[in-house]
Tab-separated table of C-alpha atoms and ligand atoms in Angstrom:
chain	number	residue	atom	x	y	z
A	167	UNK	CA	43.594	-76.473	88.315
A	168	UNK	CA	42.792	-76.640	84.539
A	169	UNK	CA	45.155	-74.586	82.617
A	170	UNK	CA	44.253	-75.556	79.046
A	171	UNK	CA	44.198	-72.246	77.589
A	172	UNK	CA	47.678	-71.402	79.138
A	173	UNK	CA	49.085	-74.485	77.670
A	174	UNK	CA	47.564	-73.590	74.188
A	175	UNK	CA	48.843	-70.029	74.343
A	176	UNK	CA	52.412	-71.310	75.228
A	177	UNK	CA	52.335	-73.591	72.159
A	178	UNK	CA	51.370	-70.647	69.891
A	179	UNK	CA	53.592	-68.314	71.869
A	180	UNK	CA	56.667	-70.618	71.019
A	181	UNK	CA	56.023	-69.412	67.346
A	182	UNK	CA	56.402	-65.805	67.891
A	183	UNK	CA	58.272	-65.558	71.211
A	184	UNK	CA	61.767	-67.183	72.091
A	185	UNK	CA	60.492	-69.720	74.479
A	186	UNK	CA	57.218	-68.257	74.738
A	187	UNK	CA	58.144	-65.774	77.201
A	188	UNK	CA	59.206	-62.259	77.530
A	189	UNK	CA	61.547	-63.098	80.715
A	190	UNK	CA	63.392	-66.478	81.359
A	191	UNK	CA	62.271	-66.201	84.771
A	192	UNK	CA	58.566	-66.860	83.963
A	193	UNK	CA	59.146	-70.086	82.337
A	194	UNK	CA	58.079	-73.157	84.209
A	195	UNK	CA	57.134	-76.963	83.877
A	196	UNK	CA	55.009	-78.109	82.332
A	197	UNK	CA	54.132	-74.450	80.555
A	198	UNK	CA	54.083	-70.967	81.623
A	199	UNK	CA	50.777	-69.516	82.983
A	200	UNK	CA	49.361	-66.686	81.058
A	201	UNK	CA	47.270	-64.361	83.060
A	202	UNK	CA	44.460	-61.532	82.171
A	203	UNK	CA	43.433	-59.569	85.285
A	204	UNK	CA	44.761	-58.614	88.721
A	205	UNK	CA	43.190	-56.702	91.435
A	206	UNK	CA	44.417	-56.325	95.145
A	207	UNK	CA	46.263	-59.343	96.257
A	208	UNK	CA	44.562	-61.637	93.460
A	209	UNK	CA	45.331	-62.426	89.866
A	210	UNK	CA	43.452	-64.376	87.331
A	211	UNK	CA	44.967	-66.479	84.804
A	212	UNK	CA	43.517	-66.687	80.920
A	213	UNK	CA	41.458	-70.188	82.315
A	214	UNK	CA	39.925	-68.022	84.783
A	215	UNK	CA	41.661	-69.630	87.807
A	216	UNK	CA	42.300	-67.182	90.749
A	217	UNK	CA	45.474	-67.106	92.473
A	218	UNK	CA	46.658	-65.357	95.641
A	219	UNK	CA	49.559	-63.453	94.483
A	220	UNK	CA	52.899	-63.874	96.508
A	221	UNK	CA	55.049	-62.770	93.628
A	222	UNK	CA	53.537	-59.378	93.397
A	223	UNK	CA	55.748	-58.503	90.330
A	224	UNK	CA	58.743	-59.670	91.661
A	225	UNK	CA	58.366	-57.444	94.704
A	226	UNK	CA	57.411	-54.062	92.756
A	227	UNK	CA	53.601	-54.089	93.800
A	228	UNK	CA	53.700	-52.865	97.224
A	229	UNK	CA	50.242	-51.266	97.500
A	230	UNK	CA	48.328	-54.280	95.737
A	231	UNK	CA	47.322	-54.613	92.077
A	232	UNK	CA	45.187	-51.991	90.331
A	233	UNK	CA	45.513	-49.636	93.208
A	234	UNK	CA	43.071	-46.710	92.615
A	235	UNK	CA	45.579	-44.137	93.499
A	236	UNK	CA	47.834	-45.409	90.708
A	237	UNK	CA	45.034	-46.137	88.363
A	238	UNK	CA	43.781	-42.430	88.744
A	239	UNK	CA	47.373	-41.029	88.238
A	240	UNK	CA	47.613	-43.016	85.078
A	241	UNK	CA	44.324	-41.867	83.793
A	242	UNK	CA	44.902	-38.318	84.467
A	243	UNK	CA	48.419	-38.168	82.937
A	244	UNK	CA	47.066	-39.806	79.912
A	245	UNK	CA	44.298	-37.458	79.403
A	246	UNK	CA	46.333	-34.648	78.896
A	247	UNK	CA	48.439	-36.517	76.080
A	248	UNK	CA	51.863	-36.167	77.380
A	249	UNK	CA	54.018	-39.293	76.652
A	250	UNK	CA	57.675	-38.877	76.555
A	251	UNK	CA	60.808	-36.556	75.499
A	252	UNK	CA	60.045	-33.844	77.635
A	253	UNK	CA	60.747	-32.287	81.064
A	254	UNK	CA	57.272	-32.002	83.345
A	255	UNK	CA	55.928	-30.159	86.372
A	256	UNK	CA	55.047	-33.615	87.505
A	257	UNK	CA	58.818	-34.770	87.118
A	258	UNK	CA	60.053	-31.914	89.531
A	259	UNK	CA	57.083	-32.829	92.298
A	260	UNK	CA	58.355	-36.648	91.990
A	261	UNK	CA	61.979	-35.755	92.515
A	262	UNK	CA	61.135	-33.449	95.541
A	263	UNK	CA	58.707	-35.979	96.993
A	264	UNK	CA	61.371	-38.559	96.714
A	265	UNK	CA	64.251	-36.323	98.223
A	266	UNK	CA	61.951	-35.777	101.265
A	267	UNK	CA	61.895	-39.676	101.871
A	268	UNK	CA	65.017	-40.967	101.096
A	269	UNK	CA	68.290	-40.337	103.244
A	270	UNK	CA	71.260	-39.238	101.206
A	271	UNK	CA	69.295	-38.347	98.186
A	272	UNK	CA	70.317	-34.809	97.499
A	273	UNK	CA	69.951	-35.249	93.991
A	274	UNK	CA	67.889	-37.908	91.844
A	275	UNK	CA	67.379	-39.017	88.278
A	276	UNK	CA	64.867	-41.296	87.170
A	277	UNK	CA	65.402	-44.220	84.697
A	278	UNK	CA	63.174	-46.854	83.503
A	279	UNK	CA	64.332	-50.275	85.049
A	280	UNK	CA	66.572	-51.192	88.041
A	281	UNK	CA	69.250	-52.423	85.423
A	282	UNK	CA	69.658	-49.220	83.931
A	283	UNK	CA	69.906	-47.426	87.345
A	284	UNK	CA	72.630	-49.423	88.401
A	285	UNK	CA	74.477	-49.108	84.723
A	286	UNK	CA	74.020	-45.388	85.259
A	287	UNK	CA	75.467	-45.506	88.995
A	288	UNK	CA	78.253	-47.395	87.636
A	289	UNK	CA	78.963	-44.931	84.910
A	290	UNK	CA	78.798	-42.235	87.602
A	291	UNK	CA	81.154	-44.194	89.782
A	292	UNK	CA	83.826	-44.662	87.040
A	293	UNK	CA	83.674	-41.057	85.828
A	294	UNK	CA	83.987	-39.678	89.620
A	295	UNK	CA	86.754	-41.938	90.351
A	296	UNK	CA	88.778	-42.589	87.005
A	297	UNK	CA	88.869	-46.427	88.055
A	298	UNK	CA	87.335	-49.449	86.431
A	299	UNK	CA	86.813	-52.155	89.080
A	300	UNK	CA	83.634	-52.999	90.805
A	301	UNK	CA	83.274	-55.097	94.151
A	302	UNK	CA	79.964	-56.739	94.645
A	303	UNK	CA	78.601	-59.312	96.943
A	304	UNK	CA	78.226	-63.218	96.006
A	305	UNK	CA	74.713	-63.952	95.611
A	306	UNK	CA	73.557	-60.539	94.962
A	307	UNK	CA	71.377	-59.592	91.787
A	308	UNK	CA	71.849	-56.000	90.560
A	309	UNK	CA	70.361	-56.521	87.005
A	310	UNK	CA	71.444	-58.203	83.958
A	311	UNK	CA	74.360	-56.288	82.327
A	312	UNK	CA	78.039	-57.083	82.249
A	313	UNK	CA	79.468	-55.544	85.298
A	314	UNK	CA	76.936	-57.049	87.793
A	315	UNK	CA	75.570	-60.154	86.388
A	316	UNK	CA	78.594	-62.091	87.893
A	317	UNK	CA	78.345	-64.271	90.713
A	318	UNK	CA	74.726	-63.896	91.059
A	319	UNK	CA	73.613	-67.347	91.909
A	320	UNK	CA	77.049	-69.389	91.368
A	321	UNK	CA	77.092	-73.105	91.410
A	322	UNK	CA	79.053	-73.654	94.811
A	323	UNK	CA	81.424	-76.254	93.262
A	324	UNK	CA	82.867	-73.567	91.166
A	325	UNK	CA	82.741	-70.590	93.259
A	326	UNK	CA	85.881	-71.099	95.173
A	327	UNK	CA	86.423	-70.833	98.915
A	328	UNK	CA	83.716	-69.676	101.180
A	329	UNK	CA	86.101	-66.440	102.126
A	330	UNK	CA	87.692	-65.973	98.760
A	331	UNK	CA	84.823	-66.466	96.170
A	332	UNK	CA	85.827	-66.433	92.645
A	333	UNK	CA	84.017	-64.169	89.983
A	334	UNK	CA	81.875	-66.338	87.733
A	335	UNK	CA	79.609	-65.221	84.716
A	336	UNK	CA	75.998	-65.412	85.451
A	337	UNK	CA	75.180	-66.002	81.862
A	338	UNK	CA	76.724	-66.447	78.633
A	339	UNK	CA	77.309	-63.365	76.457
A	340	UNK	CA	79.059	-61.324	79.183
A	341	UNK	CA	82.152	-59.135	78.283
A	342	UNK	CA	85.318	-60.889	79.669
A	343	UNK	CA	86.830	-57.672	80.705
A	344	UNK	CA	83.531	-56.871	83.101
A	345	UNK	CA	84.468	-60.356	84.817
A	346	UNK	CA	88.321	-59.482	85.069
A	347	UNK	CA	87.171	-56.054	86.711
A	348	UNK	CA	84.701	-57.865	89.139
A	349	UNK	CA	85.905	-58.496	92.888
A	350	UNK	CA	83.342	-60.880	94.687
A	351	UNK	CA	82.855	-60.320	98.497
A	352	UNK	CA	81.369	-62.811	100.924
A	353	UNK	CA	78.298	-61.221	102.540
A	354	UNK	CA	78.466	-60.467	106.340
A	355	UNK	CA	82.039	-61.418	106.607
A	356	UNK	CA	83.681	-58.318	107.399
A	357	UNK	CA	87.262	-59.809	107.945
A	358	UNK	CA	87.385	-61.627	104.613
A	359	UNK	CA	85.904	-58.628	102.816
A	360	UNK	CA	88.437	-56.328	104.291
A	361	UNK	CA	90.953	-58.407	103.175
A	362	UNK	CA	89.768	-58.826	99.674
A	363	UNK	CA	88.945	-55.202	99.246
A	364	UNK	CA	92.273	-54.058	100.477
A	365	UNK	CA	94.005	-56.354	97.920
A	366	UNK	CA	92.223	-54.232	94.909
A	367	UNK	CA	91.499	-51.242	96.786
A	368	UNK	CA	92.970	-48.829	94.543
A	369	UNK	CA	91.515	-50.075	91.204
A	370	UNK	CA	88.084	-49.932	92.941
A	371	UNK	CA	85.323	-47.474	91.476
A	372	UNK	CA	82.573	-48.803	93.673
A	373	UNK	CA	81.543	-51.382	96.392
A	374	UNK	CA	77.870	-52.405	95.507
A	375	UNK	CA	75.702	-53.986	98.137
A	376	UNK	CA	72.004	-55.085	98.465
A	377	UNK	CA	71.702	-54.179	101.931
A	378	UNK	CA	69.647	-57.339	102.546
A	379	UNK	CA	70.186	-60.008	99.897
A	380	UNK	CA	66.420	-60.100	98.497
A	381	UNK	CA	67.201	-61.935	95.461
A	382	UNK	CA	68.580	-65.003	97.283
A	383	UNK	CA	65.241	-65.069	99.314
A	384	UNK	CA	65.849	-62.742	102.363
A	385	UNK	CA	69.350	-62.488	103.922
A	386	UNK	CA	69.478	-59.295	106.204
A	387	UNK	CA	72.733	-57.344	105.996
A	388	UNK	CA	74.310	-57.130	109.534
A	389	UNK	CA	74.835	-53.459	110.395
A	390	UNK	CA	78.556	-54.109	111.355
A	391	UNK	CA	78.970	-55.423	107.984
A	392	UNK	CA	77.575	-52.676	106.065
A	393	UNK	CA	79.656	-49.972	108.289
A	394	UNK	CA	82.817	-51.873	107.337
A	395	UNK	CA	81.775	-51.175	103.797
A	396	UNK	CA	81.203	-47.879	104.304
A	397	UNK	CA	84.543	-47.640	106.072
A	398	UNK	CA	86.395	-49.290	103.232
A	399	UNK	CA	84.876	-47.251	100.650
A	400	UNK	CA	86.146	-44.247	102.291
A	401	UNK	CA	89.522	-45.507	102.887
A	402	UNK	CA	89.960	-46.840	99.340
A	403	UNK	CA	88.415	-43.689	97.654
A	404	UNK	CA	85.631	-45.892	96.021
A	405	UNK	CA	81.945	-44.968	96.085
A	406	UNK	CA	79.574	-47.156	98.217
A	407	UNK	CA	76.422	-47.769	96.139
A	408	UNK	CA	73.313	-49.359	97.812
A	409	UNK	CA	70.917	-51.407	95.625
A	410	UNK	CA	67.571	-50.406	97.163
A	411	UNK	CA	65.449	-51.894	94.360
A	412	UNK	CA	63.762	-54.151	97.118
A	413	UNK	CA	64.658	-52.688	100.136
A	414	UNK	CA	63.475	-49.242	99.356
A	415	UNK	CA	60.469	-48.107	101.250
A	416	UNK	CA	60.294	-51.652	102.555
A	417	UNK	CA	62.820	-52.136	105.169
A	418	UNK	CA	61.912	-48.859	106.411
A	419	UNK	CA	60.208	-45.676	104.852
A	420	UNK	CA	63.543	-44.386	103.867
A	421	UNK	CA	64.719	-48.142	103.047
A	422	UNK	CA	67.861	-49.668	104.246
A	423	UNK	CA	69.945	-46.286	104.838
A	424	UNK	CA	67.218	-45.444	107.197
A	425	UNK	CA	67.038	-48.836	108.874
A	426	UNK	CA	70.740	-49.418	109.354
A	427	UNK	CA	71.606	-45.686	109.796
A	428	UNK	CA	74.224	-46.012	107.223
A	429	UNK	CA	74.433	-43.707	104.383
A	430	UNK	CA	75.621	-44.673	100.746
A	431	UNK	CA	77.163	-42.212	98.183
A	432	UNK	CA	74.853	-43.535	95.433
A	433	UNK	CA	71.596	-45.698	95.931
A	434	UNK	CA	69.260	-47.305	93.158
A	435	UNK	CA	65.868	-47.334	93.380
A	436	UNK	CA	62.690	-48.833	91.689
A	437	UNK	CA	59.853	-51.345	92.174
A	438	UNK	CA	57.742	-49.418	95.093
A	439	UNK	CA	58.355	-46.139	93.454
A	440	UNK	CA	56.073	-47.451	90.557
A	441	UNK	CA	54.212	-50.110	92.018
A	442	UNK	CA	54.464	-52.445	88.979
A	443	UNK	CA	55.458	-49.760	86.328
A	444	UNK	CA	58.743	-49.708	84.837
A	445	UNK	CA	60.333	-46.768	86.889
A	446	UNK	CA	63.518	-46.646	88.715
A	447	UNK	CA	66.028	-43.998	90.168
A	448	UNK	CA	69.625	-43.266	91.062
A	449	UNK	CA	69.973	-41.002	93.806
A	450	UNK	CA	72.848	-39.571	95.887
A	451	UNK	CA	75.150	-36.863	96.905
A	452	UNK	CA	75.032	-33.982	94.859
A	453	UNK	CA	78.894	-33.839	94.208
A	454	UNK	CA	78.864	-37.017	92.969
A	455	UNK	CA	75.539	-36.871	90.954
A	456	UNK	CA	77.064	-33.894	89.360
A	457	UNK	CA	79.546	-36.296	87.389
A	458	UNK	CA	76.488	-36.976	84.906
A	459	UNK	CA	75.600	-33.207	84.284
A	460	UNK	CA	76.305	-32.199	80.761
A	461	UNK	CA	79.900	-31.614	80.207
A	462	UNK	CA	83.206	-33.006	79.202
A	463	UNK	CA	84.448	-35.843	80.880
A	464	UNK	CA	81.072	-36.484	82.558
A	465	UNK	CA	79.173	-39.788	82.012
A	466	UNK	CA	76.153	-39.454	79.887
A	467	UNK	CA	72.686	-39.487	80.973
A	468	UNK	CA	70.401	-39.706	78.265
A	469	UNK	CA	67.362	-42.002	77.110
A	470	UNK	CA	63.987	-41.612	75.198
A	471	UNK	CA	61.971	-42.835	78.149
A	472	UNK	CA	63.869	-41.339	81.276
A	473	UNK	CA	61.430	-39.305	83.288
A	474	UNK	CA	58.275	-40.426	81.105
A	475	UNK	CA	55.460	-38.143	81.868
A	476	UNK	CA	53.106	-41.013	82.962
A	477	UNK	CA	55.691	-42.519	85.171
A	478	UNK	CA	56.421	-39.207	86.830
A	479	UNK	CA	52.668	-38.896	87.656
A	480	UNK	CA	52.735	-42.665	89.092
A	481	UNK	CA	55.776	-41.968	91.267
A	482	UNK	CA	53.953	-39.012	92.644
A	483	UNK	CA	51.057	-41.346	93.530
A	484	UNK	CA	52.971	-44.045	94.657
A	485	UNK	CA	55.293	-41.964	97.047
A	486	UNK	CA	51.979	-40.106	97.958
A	487	UNK	CA	50.768	-43.342	99.477
A	488	UNK	CA	54.064	-44.107	101.015
A	489	UNK	CA	55.055	-40.786	102.622
A	490	UNK	CA	53.660	-41.056	106.292
A	491	UNK	CA	55.354	-44.373	106.852
A	492	UNK	CA	51.969	-46.087	107.604
A	493	UNK	CA	52.169	-48.548	104.520
A	494	UNK	CA	55.708	-49.759	105.364
A	495	UNK	CA	54.790	-49.977	109.340
A	496	UNK	CA	51.669	-52.003	108.390
A	497	UNK	CA	53.675	-54.528	106.062
A	498	UNK	CA	56.499	-54.864	108.467
A	499	UNK	CA	53.905	-55.806	111.633
A	500	UNK	CA	52.327	-58.565	109.161
A	501	UNK	CA	55.361	-59.789	107.972
A	502	UNK	CA	56.612	-60.267	111.571
A	503	UNK	CA	53.215	-61.842	112.393
A	504	UNK	CA	53.577	-64.851	109.556
A	505	UNK	CA	57.252	-65.271	110.753
A	506	UNK	CA	56.154	-66.013	114.188
A	507	UNK	CA	53.398	-68.443	112.849
A	508	UNK	CA	55.518	-69.952	110.681
A	509	UNK	CA	58.394	-70.784	113.313
A	510	UNK	CA	55.717	-72.103	115.643
A	511	UNK	CA	54.555	-74.092	112.946
A	512	UNK	CA	57.867	-75.608	111.996
A	513	UNK	CA	58.608	-76.645	115.695
A	514	UNK	CA	55.620	-78.260	115.867
A	515	UNK	CA	56.237	-80.337	112.726
A	516	UNK	CA	59.878	-80.790	113.930
A	517	UNK	CA	61.184	-79.368	110.517
A	518	UNK	CA	64.510	-77.460	110.596
A	519	UNK	CA	63.121	-74.469	108.610
A	520	UNK	CA	63.686	-70.613	108.728
A	521	UNK	CA	61.037	-68.009	107.497
A	522	UNK	CA	62.956	-64.742	107.055
A	523	UNK	CA	61.389	-61.541	105.687
A	524	UNK	CA	60.963	-57.638	106.152
A	525	UNK	CA	58.592	-55.198	104.983
A	526	UNK	CA	56.394	-57.465	103.081
A	527	UNK	CA	59.129	-59.455	101.594
A	528	UNK	CA	59.126	-63.010	102.863
A	529	UNK	CA	61.153	-66.236	101.986
A	530	UNK	CA	61.388	-69.871	103.428
A	531	UNK	CA	64.611	-71.868	103.746
A	532	UNK	CA	64.895	-75.286	104.920
A	533	UNK	CA	68.319	-74.920	106.928
A	534	UNK	CA	68.655	-75.742	110.594
A	535	UNK	CA	70.018	-72.273	111.460
A	536	UNK	CA	69.201	-68.557	110.136
A	537	UNK	CA	70.743	-67.918	107.004
A	538	UNK	CA	73.379	-65.101	106.741
A	539	UNK	CA	74.766	-65.495	103.301
A	540	UNK	CA	74.297	-66.926	99.858
A	541	UNK	CA	76.166	-70.136	100.425
A	542	UNK	CA	74.134	-71.131	103.506
A	543	UNK	CA	71.108	-70.365	101.453
A	544	UNK	CA	72.110	-72.385	98.635
A	545	UNK	CA	72.902	-75.276	101.068
A	546	UNK	CA	69.432	-75.479	102.199
A	547	UNK	CA	67.146	-78.476	101.388
A	548	UNK	CA	65.659	-78.284	98.059
A	549	UNK	CA	63.563	-81.119	98.188
A	550	UNK	CA	61.976	-79.612	101.211
A	551	UNK	CA	61.424	-76.508	99.526
A	552	UNK	CA	59.888	-77.956	96.381
A	553	UNK	CA	57.550	-79.855	98.763
A	554	UNK	CA	56.698	-76.796	100.471
A	555	UNK	CA	56.075	-74.381	97.643
A	556	UNK	CA	54.147	-77.234	95.667
A	557	UNK	CA	51.709	-77.208	98.742
A	558	UNK	CA	51.410	-73.321	98.808
A	559	UNK	CA	50.498	-73.520	94.921
A	560	UNK	CA	47.974	-76.285	95.633
A	561	UNK	CA	46.401	-73.968	98.330
A	562	UNK	CA	45.719	-71.176	95.695
A	563	UNK	CA	48.821	-69.365	95.956
A	564	UNK	CA	50.994	-67.947	92.689
A	565	UNK	CA	54.572	-68.806	93.887
A	566	UNK	CA	57.583	-69.250	92.158
A	567	UNK	CA	58.904	-72.813	91.876
A	568	UNK	CA	62.481	-71.498	91.437
A	569	UNK	CA	64.791	-72.173	94.294
A	570	UNK	CA	65.710	-68.686	96.339
A	571	UNK	CA	63.184	-66.619	94.051
A	572	UNK	CA	61.665	-64.331	96.903
A	573	UNK	CA	58.072	-63.822	97.576
A	574	UNK	CA	56.345	-60.870	98.857
A	575	UNK	CA	52.943	-59.716	100.401
A	576	UNK	CA	51.438	-56.340	99.672
A	577	UNK	CA	49.018	-53.828	101.479
A	578	UNK	CA	46.227	-55.676	99.854
A	579	UNK	CA	47.176	-58.781	101.674
A	580	UNK	CA	44.656	-58.584	104.495
A	581	UNK	CA	43.682	-61.061	107.304
A	582	UNK	CA	41.817	-63.352	104.894
A	583	UNK	CA	44.747	-63.831	102.696
A	584	UNK	CA	47.250	-63.931	105.447
A	585	UNK	CA	45.068	-66.881	107.617
A	586	UNK	CA	45.110	-68.659	104.226
A	587	UNK	CA	48.651	-68.610	104.001
A	588	UNK	CA	49.394	-69.497	107.445
A	589	UNK	CA	47.058	-72.707	106.920
A	590	UNK	CA	48.995	-73.458	103.522
A	591	UNK	CA	52.463	-73.044	105.562
A	592	UNK	CA	51.042	-75.450	107.814
A	593	UNK	CA	50.284	-78.065	104.979
A	594	UNK	CA	53.507	-77.133	103.212
A	595	UNK	CA	55.652	-77.946	106.181
A	596	UNK	CA	53.733	-81.312	106.726
A	597	UNK	CA	54.792	-81.921	102.918
A	598	UNK	CA	58.497	-80.706	103.555
A	599	UNK	CA	58.904	-83.324	106.337
A	600	UNK	CA	57.269	-86.096	104.229
A	601	UNK	CA	59.530	-85.397	101.338
A	602	UNK	CA	62.571	-85.494	103.775
A	603	UNK	CA	61.181	-88.910	104.857
A	604	UNK	CA	60.670	-90.281	101.486
A	605	UNK	CA	64.183	-89.241	100.609
A	606	UNK	CA	65.945	-90.607	103.577
B	846	PLP	C1	67.929	-55.746	93.924
B	846	PLP	C2	67.554	-55.720	92.473
B	846	PLP	N1	68.426	-54.823	91.742
B	846	PLP	C3	68.332	-54.592	90.443
B	846	PLP	C4	67.308	-55.457	89.808
B	846	PLP	C5	67.193	-55.272	88.399
B	846	PLP	O1	65.995	-54.222	88.124
B	846	PLP	P1	65.240	-54.515	86.790
B	846	PLP	O2	64.370	-55.927	86.707
B	846	PLP	O3	63.952	-53.360	86.825
B	846	PLP	O4	66.078	-54.363	85.590
B	846	PLP	C6	66.366	-56.079	90.425
B	846	PLP	C7	65.285	-56.683	89.836
B	846	PLP	O5	64.822	-57.806	90.302
B	846	PLP	C8	66.537	-56.298	91.855
B	846	PLP	O6	65.832	-56.992	92.678
């Protein structure tokens, strides 16, 4: 594949953009790719190369790129000239629709990004409980602000014992007080989690969990673990917060809360509600959400772009597509079919590997056993993964070379794209087997 124009743009971009990219996660060797068009399951780069997208906007684009319902909603909202700074009828409709679909969403407020949604959820939790500390799961990503960019993808040689992970900054520049106030939990390990939570229980404002660790590939929560967190939060007087940025509308129409029948006090959403546009939400119990209504001693909720008129129209349109649950069901059955094909291929190739996924989110681990937590994921074979993902790229798929970066299909990934993916996974497994033999 010839990518000269991307290379030239990269050279030029470095003169005006730090590292030539607006998100570090888009850096790649030998240079980032620059894109000019997207439609359905496909994207085209500036050199005219066509890819089948398996990134889908970090899992945000659930219906497919350039979906007509979203395009029309944007055009109609633009036509009346509204941008931001006003409450609109569409904002009320979007909230009502959201409330109907999401369990525990007695009230909802729209923000712009998942990072802001979690930031606001934590302000509410601290205001409501008058406490400071936040417990989060090792290997979980909840955005890039101080309280949560901790122990996101920690190096295992610094992360402490499996049953007592230490809090490690995920980036330079964090406030050290945030690290002191962070309590790190081992995913799907109820016994150790209970011990850790009890040791800091009375300081905890909130326990946050992504109820399937998708930013470490796809690691399902065990229901018993979520029930343990629910019980511990209640006993300790902390709030239980679900980060449903990626699980929302995917694991079930009503997200993880519906799938696992476990309700959070607050939950954050984004991605699917905007099908690729910057919009997110905080939702939860009325008495708790009230902690950010105007008034003394309450958490602030302000922001120029909150509830932006065009975004509200997009939320209405996206949720309109998701409301009958059909999209979620279709994505689930396509995902299950892919997993079945992959596991049969892996057995045939004699490669110890797991494809894990749900609701269109997919990932591959080169481990002998199914992956239950971040550490198991981090210990998988990186050589095999690199060989596998390179084979997918060679077959025309847009994939991330970053180990543990999740992938996704959308409603627009139909039989042709999925058959192509099965053929590419077959080649990828052959390459992964070869990679291991070369290394041995
Ligand atoms: C689970 C989860 N939480 C939070 C975020 C942060 O959302 P945003 O990138 O919109 O700030 C992400 C983004 O990838 C995410 O996957």
